[in-house]
Amino acid sequence: MPRVTYHLPDGGSRTVEAAPGESVMMAAVGNAVPGILGACGGGLASAACHVFVPEPWRALAGAPQSMEDHMRDMTVTERGPGGRLCRQIAMTEAPEGPQVQIAAEQA
Ligand code: FES
């Protein structure tokens, strides 16, 4: 099964399995990854699933759509390169990736 890795603010990381099509947010919530609250269930109403996607994982994660991009102004962190609401990142068939960074302000 594909894996997604969450880099935590304390320098640690968590890697979990997620089915193709499952969101990176739901995989985090289902595996109790700290810092991904999923407060609105991924309805683009809370911005509580904000992550940063480092290169070279951005191509795999894709680009934000307009509503997601707007909601990125509502996060507790500053905008930055690779910022995404991870409910909007769907797992692919790729066995590795994406990897995402959880900001300290989010944890
Ligand atoms: S959990 Fe609400 S937008 Fe991601």
Short mmCIF file of C-alpha atoms and ligand atoms in Angstrom, two decimals, residues 25 37-50 71 85-88, ligand 1:
data_model
loop_
_atom_site.label_atom_id
_atom_site.label_comp_id
_atom_site.label_asym_id
_atom_site.label_seq_id
_atom_site.Cartn_x
_atom_site.Cartn_y
_atom_site.Cartn_z
CA MET A 25 -5.53 14.49 5.91
CA LEU A 37 -6.71 18.11 13.34
CA GLY A 38 -9.08 17.81 10.41
CA ALA A 39 -11.43 20.06 12.38
CA CYS A 40 -14.03 20.44 9.64
CA GLY A 41 -13.65 17.00 8.18
CA GLY A 42 -11.91 18.43 5.18
CA GLY A 43 -14.73 20.67 4.06
CA LEU A 44 -12.43 23.63 3.37
CA ALA A 45 -13.97 25.45 6.34
CA SER A 46 -11.24 25.30 8.98
CA ALA A 47 -7.83 25.22 7.28
CA ALA A 48 -6.81 22.87 10.12
CA CYS A 49 -4.96 20.50 7.84
CA HIS A 50 -2.29 22.86 6.59
CA MET A 71 -8.40 29.16 2.50
CA LEU A 85 -4.50 21.91 2.85
CA CYS A 86 -3.79 18.21 2.89
CA ARG A 87 -7.44 17.19 2.65
CA GLN A 88 -7.02 18.24 -0.94
S1 FES B 1 -9.62 20.11 7.97
FE1 FES B 1 -10.85 21.79 7.46
S2 FES B 1 -9.95 22.51 5.64
FE2 FES B 1 -8.70 20.85 6.17
#
